[in-house]
Coordinates of C-alpha atoms and ligand atoms in Angstrom, one line a residue:
M1 CA 87.3 12.2 112.3
A2 CA 87.9 14.1 115.6
D3 CA 91.3 15.9 116.2
F4 CA 92.6 13.7 119.0
T5 CA 94.5 16.3 120.9
R6 CA 95.2 16.0 124.7
E7 CA 92.4 18.6 125.3
Y8 CA 89.9 16.4 123.3
W9 CA 90.5 13.5 125.7
E10 CA 90.5 15.7 128.9
T11 CA 87.0 17.0 127.8
A12 CA 85.8 13.5 126.9
L13 CA 87.0 12.3 130.4
S14 CA 85.0 14.9 132.1
S15 CA 81.7 13.4 130.6
I16 CA 82.3 9.8 130.8
V17 CA 80.6 7.4 133.3
L18 CA 83.0 5.0 135.0
E19 CA 80.6 2.1 135.6
G20 CA 82.3 -0.1 138.1
R21 CA 79.3 -2.4 139.2
C22 CA 79.2 -6.1 138.3
F23 CA 77.1 -7.0 135.3
I24 CA 75.0 -10.1 136.1
D25 CA 71.9 -11.5 134.4
G26 CA 71.7 -8.6 132.0
E27 CA 71.9 -5.8 134.6
Y28 CA 74.3 -3.8 136.7
R29 CA 74.6 -5.0 140.3
C30 CA 76.5 -3.8 143.3
A31 CA 78.3 -6.5 145.2
K32 CA 76.1 -8.3 147.5
L33 CA 78.1 -7.3 150.6
G34 CA 78.0 -3.7 149.3
R35 CA 81.8 -3.5 149.4
T36 CA 83.9 -1.5 146.8
F37 CA 87.4 -0.8 146.0
A38 CA 89.1 2.2 144.5
R39 CA 91.9 2.6 141.9
A40 CA 94.4 5.3 141.2
R41 CA 94.9 6.2 137.6
P42 CA 98.4 5.1 136.4
M43 CA 98.8 8.2 134.1
D44 CA 98.8 10.7 137.0
G45 CA 98.0 8.9 140.3
Q46 CA 94.6 10.7 140.6
P47 CA 91.5 8.8 141.8
G48 CA 90.2 6.4 139.1
A49 CA 87.2 4.2 139.2
V50 CA 85.5 2.8 142.2
L51 CA 84.5 -0.8 141.6
A52 CA 82.2 -3.5 143.1
R53 CA 84.2 -5.9 145.3
G54 CA 82.6 -9.1 144.2
E55 CA 83.1 -12.1 146.3
V56 CA 81.6 -15.6 146.7
A57 CA 78.0 -14.6 146.8
D58 CA 78.4 -12.6 143.5
I59 CA 80.2 -15.4 141.8
D60 CA 77.3 -17.7 142.8
A61 CA 74.8 -15.4 141.4
A62 CA 76.7 -15.0 138.2
V63 CA 77.3 -18.6 137.7
A64 CA 73.7 -19.4 138.5
S65 CA 72.6 -16.8 135.8
A66 CA 75.1 -18.3 133.4
R67 CA 73.8 -21.9 134.1
R68 CA 70.1 -20.8 133.7
A69 CA 70.9 -19.2 130.4
F70 CA 72.8 -22.3 129.2
E71 CA 70.3 -24.9 130.3
S72 CA 67.3 -22.8 128.8
G73 CA 69.0 -23.1 125.4
I74 CA 68.1 -19.5 124.8
W75 CA 71.6 -19.0 123.3
R76 CA 73.0 -22.3 122.3
H77 CA 69.9 -23.5 120.5
K78 CA 69.5 -20.3 118.4
E79 CA 69.8 -20.7 114.7
P80 CA 73.4 -20.3 113.7
G81 CA 72.6 -17.4 111.4
E82 CA 70.8 -15.6 114.2
K83 CA 73.8 -16.1 116.6
K84 CA 76.0 -14.6 113.9
R85 CA 73.8 -11.6 113.5
I86 CA 73.8 -10.9 117.3
L87 CA 77.6 -11.3 117.6
L88 CA 78.2 -9.0 114.5
A89 CA 75.8 -6.5 116.0
W90 CA 78.0 -6.6 119.2
A91 CA 81.2 -6.1 117.2
D92 CA 79.5 -3.0 115.5
L93 CA 78.5 -1.6 118.9
I94 CA 82.1 -2.0 120.1
R95 CA 83.2 0.0 117.1
A96 CA 80.5 2.6 117.6
H97 CA 81.7 3.2 121.2
A98 CA 85.4 3.0 120.3
E99 CA 86.4 6.3 121.7
E100 CA 84.5 5.5 125.0
L101 CA 86.1 2.1 125.4
A102 CA 89.5 3.5 124.5
L103 CA 89.2 6.1 127.2
L104 CA 88.0 3.5 129.8
E105 CA 90.9 1.3 129.0
T106 CA 93.4 4.1 129.2
I107 CA 92.2 5.4 132.6
D108 CA 92.5 1.8 133.9
V109 CA 95.8 0.8 132.4
G110 CA 97.8 4.0 131.5
K111 CA 98.6 3.0 127.9
P112 CA 98.4 5.7 125.1
V113 CA 94.7 6.3 124.4
L114 CA 95.5 6.2 120.6
A115 CA 96.9 2.8 121.1
S116 CA 93.7 1.8 123.1
L117 CA 91.7 3.1 120.2
N118 CA 93.6 1.9 117.2
V119 CA 94.9 -1.4 118.6
D120 CA 93.0 -2.7 121.7
V121 CA 89.4 -1.7 120.8
K122 CA 90.0 -2.4 117.1
L123 CA 91.3 -6.0 117.8
C124 CA 88.5 -6.7 120.3
A125 CA 85.8 -5.8 117.8
D126 CA 87.7 -7.7 115.0
G127 CA 87.9 -10.8 117.4
I128 CA 84.2 -10.8 118.2
Q129 CA 83.5 -10.4 114.5
Y130 CA 85.9 -13.3 113.5
Y131 CA 84.0 -15.7 115.8
A132 CA 80.6 -14.3 114.8
E133 CA 81.5 -15.3 111.2
V134 CA 82.6 -18.8 112.4
T135 CA 79.3 -19.4 114.0
D136 CA 77.4 -20.7 110.9
K137 CA 80.3 -22.6 109.5
L138 CA 80.8 -25.3 112.2
Y139 CA 79.9 -28.9 111.0
D140 CA 79.4 -32.0 113.0
E141 CA 80.5 -35.5 111.8
I142 CA 79.1 -38.8 110.9
A143 CA 81.4 -41.7 111.9
P144 CA 82.2 -44.6 109.5
T145 CA 80.5 -47.2 111.4
G146 CA 78.8 -49.1 108.6
R147 CA 75.3 -49.3 106.9
Q148 CA 73.5 -50.6 110.1
S149 CA 74.0 -47.5 112.1
R150 CA 74.1 -43.8 111.8
V151 CA 76.5 -42.3 114.3
L152 CA 76.7 -38.6 114.9
V153 CA 79.8 -37.1 116.4
R154 CA 78.6 -33.8 117.8
K155 CA 80.7 -31.0 119.0
V156 CA 78.7 -29.6 121.9
P157 CA 79.5 -26.6 124.2
L158 CA 80.7 -27.4 127.7
G159 CA 78.4 -25.2 129.6
V160 CA 79.6 -22.4 132.0
I161 CA 83.0 -21.0 131.3
G162 CA 84.9 -19.0 133.9
A163 CA 87.2 -16.5 132.2
I164 CA 90.0 -14.9 134.3
T165 CA 92.0 -12.2 132.6
P166 CA 95.0 -10.0 133.1
W167 CA 95.4 -6.2 132.8
N168 CA 97.9 -5.7 130.0
Y169 CA 95.6 -6.1 127.0
P170 CA 92.2 -6.4 128.8
M171 CA 89.8 -6.0 125.8
I172 CA 91.9 -8.1 123.3
I173 CA 92.3 -11.0 125.7
D174 CA 88.7 -10.9 126.8
A175 CA 87.7 -11.0 123.2
W176 CA 90.0 -14.0 122.6
K177 CA 88.0 -15.8 125.2
L178 CA 84.5 -14.5 124.8
G179 CA 84.5 -14.9 121.0
P180 CA 85.0 -18.6 120.7
A181 CA 83.4 -19.6 124.0
I182 CA 80.1 -17.7 123.2
A183 CA 80.2 -18.6 119.6
A184 CA 80.3 -22.2 120.6
G185 CA 77.2 -21.8 122.6
N186 CA 78.6 -21.5 126.2
S187 CA 77.7 -19.0 128.9
V188 CA 80.6 -17.1 130.4
V189 CA 81.4 -15.5 133.8
L190 CA 84.4 -13.1 133.4
K191 CA 86.6 -12.0 136.3
P192 CA 88.7 -9.2 134.9
A193 CA 91.9 -8.1 136.6
E194 CA 91.2 -5.7 139.6
Q195 CA 93.2 -3.2 137.6
S196 CA 91.2 -3.3 134.4
S197 CA 87.5 -3.9 134.9
L198 CA 85.8 -0.9 133.2
S199 CA 86.1 -2.1 129.7
A200 CA 84.9 -5.6 130.6
V201 CA 81.7 -4.3 132.3
R202 CA 81.0 -2.0 129.3
L203 CA 81.5 -4.9 126.9
A204 CA 78.9 -6.8 128.7
S205 CA 76.3 -4.1 128.6
L206 CA 77.0 -3.7 124.9
A207 CA 76.5 -7.4 124.4
V208 CA 73.0 -7.3 125.9
E209 CA 72.3 -4.2 123.8
A210 CA 73.3 -6.2 120.7
G211 CA 70.8 -8.9 121.5
L212 CA 72.8 -11.5 123.5
P213 CA 70.4 -12.9 126.1
P214 CA 70.9 -12.0 129.7
G215 CA 73.0 -14.4 131.6
V216 CA 75.2 -15.5 128.6
F217 CA 77.9 -13.0 129.5
N218 CA 78.3 -11.8 133.1
V219 CA 81.1 -9.9 134.7
V220 CA 82.2 -10.0 138.3
T221 CA 84.7 -7.4 139.3
G222 CA 86.8 -7.7 142.4
Y223 CA 90.2 -9.2 143.6
G224 CA 91.7 -12.5 142.5
E225 CA 91.6 -14.1 145.9
E226 CA 88.0 -13.0 146.6
A227 CA 86.3 -13.4 143.2
G228 CA 88.7 -15.3 141.0
K229 CA 89.4 -18.1 143.4
P230 CA 85.8 -18.9 144.1
L231 CA 85.1 -18.9 140.4
A232 CA 87.9 -21.4 139.8
L233 CA 86.7 -23.5 142.8
H234 CA 83.0 -23.4 141.7
M235 CA 81.3 -26.8 141.4
D236 CA 79.0 -25.6 138.6
V237 CA 81.7 -24.1 136.3
D238 CA 82.9 -26.4 133.6
M239 CA 86.0 -24.8 132.6
I240 CA 88.4 -21.9 133.5
A241 CA 90.0 -20.1 130.6
F242 CA 92.8 -18.1 132.3
T243 CA 95.4 -15.7 131.1
G244 CA 97.8 -14.4 133.7
S245 CA 101.0 -15.2 135.6
T246 CA 102.5 -18.7 135.7
E247 CA 102.3 -18.4 139.5
V248 CA 98.5 -17.9 139.6
G249 CA 98.1 -20.4 136.7
R250 CA 99.5 -23.0 139.0
L251 CA 97.0 -22.2 141.6
I252 CA 94.1 -22.4 139.0
M253 CA 95.1 -25.9 138.3
G254 CA 95.0 -26.8 142.0
Y255 CA 91.5 -25.2 142.3
A256 CA 90.3 -27.3 139.4
A257 CA 91.7 -30.4 141.0
Q258 CA 90.2 -29.6 144.4
S259 CA 86.8 -29.0 143.1
N260 CA 85.0 -30.6 140.1
I261 CA 88.0 -31.5 137.9
K262 CA 86.9 -28.7 135.6
R263 CA 88.9 -28.2 132.5
V264 CA 91.6 -25.5 132.4
A265 CA 93.3 -23.6 129.7
L266 CA 96.3 -21.5 130.7
E267 CA 98.0 -18.7 128.8
L268 CA 100.9 -17.7 131.1
G269 CA 104.1 -15.8 131.2
G270 CA 107.0 -15.6 128.9
K271 CA 110.7 -14.6 128.5
S272 CA 111.0 -14.6 124.9
P273 CA 114.3 -14.8 123.1
L274 CA 115.0 -12.8 120.0
V275 CA 118.1 -14.1 118.3
V276 CA 120.2 -12.1 116.0
F277 CA 123.0 -13.6 113.8
D278 CA 125.8 -11.6 112.3
D279 CA 124.4 -11.9 108.7
A280 CA 121.0 -10.4 109.7
D281 CA 119.6 -7.1 108.5
L282 CA 120.5 -5.3 111.6
D283 CA 118.2 -2.2 111.0
A284 CA 115.2 -4.6 110.8
A285 CA 116.5 -6.5 113.8
A286 CA 116.9 -3.4 115.9
S287 CA 113.5 -2.1 115.1
A288 CA 111.9 -5.5 115.9
V289 CA 113.9 -5.7 119.3
A290 CA 112.8 -2.2 120.3
W291 CA 109.2 -2.4 119.4
G292 CA 109.0 -6.1 120.4
C293 CA 110.4 -5.4 123.9
F294 CA 109.1 -1.9 124.7
Y295 CA 105.6 -1.7 123.2
N296 CA 103.0 -1.4 125.9
S297 CA 105.8 -0.5 128.2
G298 CA 107.1 -4.0 128.1
E299 CA 103.8 -5.3 129.7
T300 CA 103.3 -7.9 127.0
C301 CA 103.5 -11.6 127.7
H302 CA 105.4 -12.4 124.5
A303 CA 107.6 -9.3 124.6
S304 CA 111.2 -10.0 123.2
T305 CA 112.8 -9.4 126.6
R306 CA 115.9 -11.5 125.9
L307 CA 118.2 -10.4 123.1
L308 CA 120.7 -13.0 122.1
V309 CA 123.1 -11.5 119.7
Q310 CA 126.2 -12.8 117.9
R311 CA 129.2 -11.2 119.6
S312 CA 130.7 -9.5 116.5
V313 CA 127.5 -7.3 116.0
Q314 CA 126.4 -6.6 119.5
Q315 CA 127.9 -3.1 119.9
V316 CA 126.4 -1.8 116.5
L317 CA 123.0 -3.5 117.2
I318 CA 122.7 -1.9 120.7
E319 CA 123.5 1.5 119.2
K320 CA 120.8 1.0 116.6
I321 CA 118.3 -0.1 119.3
E322 CA 119.1 3.0 121.3
A323 CA 118.6 5.3 118.2
I324 CA 115.2 3.8 117.4
T325 CA 114.1 3.9 121.0
R326 CA 115.0 7.6 121.4
S327 CA 113.6 8.8 118.1
D328 CA 110.5 6.6 117.7
I329 CA 109.2 5.2 120.9
T330 CA 108.0 8.4 122.6
L331 CA 107.1 8.0 126.3
A332 CA 104.5 10.6 127.3
H333 CA 101.2 11.1 129.1
P334 CA 98.7 8.7 127.4
F335 CA 96.6 11.6 126.1
E336 CA 99.4 13.2 124.1
P337 CA 99.0 12.3 120.5
S338 CA 102.8 11.7 120.3
A339 CA 102.7 9.0 123.0
Q340 CA 103.9 5.6 121.8
I341 CA 104.1 4.3 125.3
G342 CA 102.5 5.4 128.6
A343 CA 102.5 4.4 132.2
L344 CA 103.0 1.2 133.9
I345 CA 99.9 -0.3 135.5
D346 CA 100.3 0.9 139.1
E347 CA 102.7 2.1 141.7
A348 CA 103.4 -1.3 143.2
H349 CA 104.2 -2.7 139.8
M350 CA 106.5 0.3 139.0
H351 CA 108.4 -0.4 142.2
K352 CA 108.6 -4.1 141.3
V353 CA 110.1 -3.3 138.0
L354 CA 112.6 -0.8 139.4
G355 CA 113.5 -3.5 142.1
F356 CA 114.3 -5.9 139.2
I357 CA 116.5 -3.4 137.7
A358 CA 118.4 -2.6 140.9
D359 CA 118.9 -6.4 141.6
G360 CA 120.1 -6.8 138.0
E361 CA 122.8 -4.1 138.4
E362 CA 123.8 -5.6 141.7
E363 CA 124.4 -9.0 139.8
G364 CA 126.7 -7.2 137.4
A365 CA 124.5 -6.3 134.4
R366 CA 125.5 -3.1 132.8
R367 CA 122.9 -0.5 131.9
A368 CA 123.5 0.7 128.3
F369 CA 120.7 3.3 128.6
G370 CA 117.3 4.0 130.1
A371 CA 115.4 2.0 132.5
E372 CA 114.7 4.7 135.0
R373 CA 111.6 6.2 136.6
V374 CA 110.7 9.3 134.6
L375 CA 107.8 11.9 134.6
A376 CA 107.5 11.5 138.4
E377 CA 106.3 15.0 138.7
T378 CA 103.1 14.0 136.9
G379 CA 102.2 11.6 139.8
G380 CA 102.0 8.8 137.2
Y381 CA 104.1 5.5 137.1
Y382 CA 106.5 5.8 134.2
V383 CA 109.7 3.9 133.6
S384 CA 111.7 4.6 130.4
P385 CA 112.8 1.9 128.0
G386 CA 116.2 0.5 128.8
V387 CA 118.8 -2.0 127.8
F388 CA 121.2 -4.1 129.9
V389 CA 124.4 -5.6 128.4
D390 CA 127.4 -7.7 129.7
M391 CA 124.9 -10.3 130.8
T392 CA 124.7 -14.1 131.3
N393 CA 121.6 -16.1 131.0
D394 CA 121.6 -17.0 134.7
M395 CA 121.1 -13.4 135.9
S396 CA 117.7 -12.6 137.3
L397 CA 117.0 -10.0 134.6
A398 CA 117.4 -12.7 131.9
R399 CA 115.3 -15.3 133.8
Q400 CA 112.4 -13.4 135.4
E401 CA 109.5 -11.9 133.6
I402 CA 109.9 -8.3 134.5
F403 CA 106.7 -7.0 132.7
G404 CA 108.4 -3.6 132.2
P405 CA 110.4 -2.0 129.4
V406 CA 113.7 -3.8 130.2
L407 CA 115.9 -5.7 127.6
A408 CA 118.4 -8.2 128.7
T409 CA 121.2 -8.7 126.2
I410 CA 123.4 -11.9 126.1
S411 CA 126.0 -12.4 123.4
F412 CA 126.9 -15.8 121.8
D413 CA 129.4 -17.1 119.3
T414 CA 127.9 -20.2 117.6
E415 CA 124.4 -21.2 116.4
E416 CA 124.5 -24.3 118.9
E417 CA 125.2 -21.9 121.8
A418 CA 122.4 -19.5 120.6
L419 CA 119.9 -22.4 120.6
R420 CA 120.9 -23.6 124.0
L421 CA 120.5 -20.2 125.4
A422 CA 117.2 -19.5 123.7
N423 CA 115.7 -22.7 125.0
D424 CA 117.2 -22.2 128.6
T425 CA 114.1 -20.9 130.2
I426 CA 111.0 -22.1 132.0
Y427 CA 108.9 -20.4 129.4
G428 CA 108.0 -21.3 125.9
L429 CA 105.6 -18.6 124.6
A430 CA 107.4 -17.0 121.7
G431 CA 110.7 -16.3 120.0
A432 CA 112.3 -15.0 116.8
V433 CA 115.4 -15.4 114.7
F434 CA 117.0 -12.9 112.4
T435 CA 119.4 -14.2 109.8
R436 CA 119.8 -14.0 106.0
D437 CA 120.6 -17.8 105.9
M438 CA 117.1 -19.5 105.3
D439 CA 118.4 -22.9 106.0
R440 CA 119.5 -21.7 109.4
A441 CA 116.3 -19.9 109.8
H442 CA 114.3 -23.0 109.2
R443 CA 116.5 -25.2 111.4
F444 CA 116.4 -22.7 114.2
S445 CA 112.7 -22.0 114.1
E446 CA 112.0 -25.8 114.3
A447 CA 114.3 -26.2 117.3
L448 CA 113.1 -23.2 119.3
H449 CA 110.6 -24.5 121.8
A450 CA 108.0 -21.8 121.6
G451 CA 104.3 -21.5 120.6
T452 CA 105.1 -18.8 118.1
V453 CA 108.4 -18.3 116.2
W454 CA 108.9 -15.3 114.0
I455 CA 111.6 -15.2 111.2
N456 CA 113.1 -11.8 110.4
T457 CA 110.2 -10.0 112.1
Y458 CA 108.4 -9.8 115.6
D459 CA 104.9 -9.6 116.9
R460 CA 103.0 -10.1 113.7
S461 CA 99.7 -11.7 114.3
S462 CA 96.4 -12.6 112.8
F463 CA 93.1 -14.1 114.2
S464 CA 93.8 -17.0 111.9
T465 CA 96.9 -18.1 113.9
P466 CA 96.7 -19.9 117.2
F467 CA 98.5 -18.2 120.1
G468 CA 99.7 -19.8 123.3
G469 CA 102.8 -21.5 124.8
F470 CA 104.8 -24.6 125.7
K471 CA 106.4 -25.4 129.0
Q472 CA 105.5 -23.1 131.9
S473 CA 103.8 -20.7 129.4
G474 CA 100.8 -22.9 129.7
F475 CA 98.6 -24.9 127.4
G476 CA 95.6 -24.4 125.2
R477 CA 95.5 -21.9 122.4
D478 CA 93.7 -18.6 121.9
R479 CA 92.8 -17.2 118.4
S480 CA 91.9 -19.1 115.2
V481 CA 89.1 -21.5 114.6
H482 CA 90.9 -24.1 116.8
A483 CA 90.2 -22.0 119.8
I484 CA 86.6 -23.1 119.4
D485 CA 87.6 -26.7 120.2
K486 CA 88.8 -25.6 123.7
Y487 CA 85.2 -24.7 124.6
C488 CA 83.5 -27.8 123.2
D489 CA 83.7 -31.6 123.6
Y490 CA 82.5 -34.4 121.4
K491 CA 79.3 -36.3 122.1
T492 CA 78.4 -39.4 120.2
I493 CA 74.9 -40.3 119.3
W494 CA 74.6 -43.8 118.0
Q495 CA 71.4 -44.8 116.2
Q496 CA 71.1 -48.5 115.1
F497 CA 68.9 -49.8 112.2
G498 CA 67.4 -53.1 111.5
Ligands
NAP501 P1 98.0 -12.4 137.5 O1 98.5 -11.7 138.7 O2 98.3 -13.8 137.4 O3 96.4 -12.1 137.4 C1 95.7 -12.6 136.4 C2 94.3 -12.7 136.8 O4 94.2 -13.7 137.8 C3 93.7 -11.5 137.4 O5 92.3 -11.4 137.1 C4 93.8 -11.7 138.8 O6 93.0 -11.0 139.7 C5 93.5 -13.2 139.0 N1 93.9 -13.8 140.2 C6 94.9 -13.5 141.0 N2 95.0 -14.4 142.0 C7 94.1 -15.3 141.7 C8 93.6 -16.5 142.5 N3 94.2 -16.9 143.7 N4 92.6 -17.2 142.0 C9 92.0 -16.7 140.8 N5 92.3 -15.7 140.2 C10 93.4 -14.9 140.6 O7 98.5 -11.7 136.1 P2 98.5 -10.1 135.8 O8 99.5 -9.4 136.6 O9 97.2 -9.6 135.8 O10 99.0 -10.2 134.3 C11 100.3 -10.3 133.9 C12 100.7 -11.8 133.6 O11 99.8 -12.3 132.6 C13 102.1 -12.0 133.1 O12 102.7 -13.0 133.7 C14 101.9 -12.2 131.6 O13 102.9 -12.9 131.0 C15 100.6 -13.0 131.6 N6 99.9 -12.9 130.3 C16 100.0 -13.9 129.4 C17 99.4 -13.9 128.2 C18 99.4 -15.1 127.2 O14 98.6 -15.1 126.3 N7 100.2 -16.0 127.5 C19 98.8 -12.7 127.8 C20 98.8 -11.6 128.6 C21 99.4 -11.7 129.9 P3 93.6 -9.6 140.5 O15 93.8 -8.7 139.3 O16 92.6 -9.2 141.3 O17 94.8 -10.1 141.1

């Protein structure tokens, strides 16, 4: 294995191709109007990729290609074993190009390249493999209608899926959508976030190299308003699988209603509570809070951004969180092997995060440590992990999804109060409870209104567990075999005898 020093990645960067064209019908294509847009690298503010600025005409071309592939049956009618072989080959190619993909991801989004390599690329390949292996294990049903008939209840793919994804874990979230949608036999048009298109375009070319027929997976790069909106409004798209903010999710529902009543699945924002009772293992809780909130620079939908702590242990817990953050969660240039967290996605987002912090202080939240711009001399967009205390749940830092490394701490006295505070949010994506009292852990986890609840841990996940939210965190679940259902519907075929 290579020695992944900073110099190693600098050298690799000098020889890498930043392919920023769309990928439609099995080939790279410039935007029809010939327009492009440029990105600055979050890690140092230097010029990054130049990307095709896809618009209506490009979406039309990609949807037409996806529709042709679907109607021809070239993919959906393949033998299940053959589908599985192709998807497994795709997963293998992703692994074979892991370093290249990790570099593309880091140039785009500023996370440590070793995290891109060991987490994002790995989980993307694992996700495609998971659904490859499901492909030849899907059964249809025969309905119990009596001896005079044989009634098949078939699970059939929907057709053309529009996938619209965010920039925080681009490859992982793409795989969560591509895996089940394609395994089920659909064609996909993916509009990645404007900040993170490079890995999506490369994934599409690797898919064709693995044997996926042209048109089954297309990528149109561009802005949300110009490429995402026409995809969501398209009359020949059967479903939009969206991950992103609650604000844009609301628009997507509107576009579906205004066009062809296409189906919509929404994985949206969060403001997840992590609740610590005074009988908890405080070392374990402190580690879970620090990593749960600050990993990926806090740019995580299910980050544990609201710490609810029993008043008697607040002081000691905050001290432990600070110690872990300072000793373990190294913020550095993403090519440094020591980096645990890197830069925020772009300059505008960094200023937005700093604005939230300033507003919070004005409202009376007290900074315990961190939450400042750092490494400004690099030209990159870095904010240090930070904790606020002396807060109430109605302060903006406790209610808004900041999407930066900022923890809001609120203390409570009783279990009832903790539960009320935990559920007092428009979101319902995730949450956790730390206590040694297992009756309470069970009671609390049942009553917490969230798609995932962890007990005495945080952010454990597996492809076998569904992921998604309640309330304004959206609906529809990614991951697990249940995700396949989202991309299919039932079709009844009734045969009468005699
Ligand atoms: P975002 O601003 O909502 O953008 C998400 C995607 O929607 C991007 O591809 C974006 O394109 C596109 N878009 C923007 N406006 C659009 C429009 N009018 N019509 C169609 N598409 C449009 O979210 P983000 O800033 O990329 O990501 C952060 C958000 O994602 C957070 O709220 C986070 O919680 C959420 N998230 C949720 C999950 C989950 O599983 N629940 C996972 C990860 C992230 P542009 O990039 O060009 O704007």
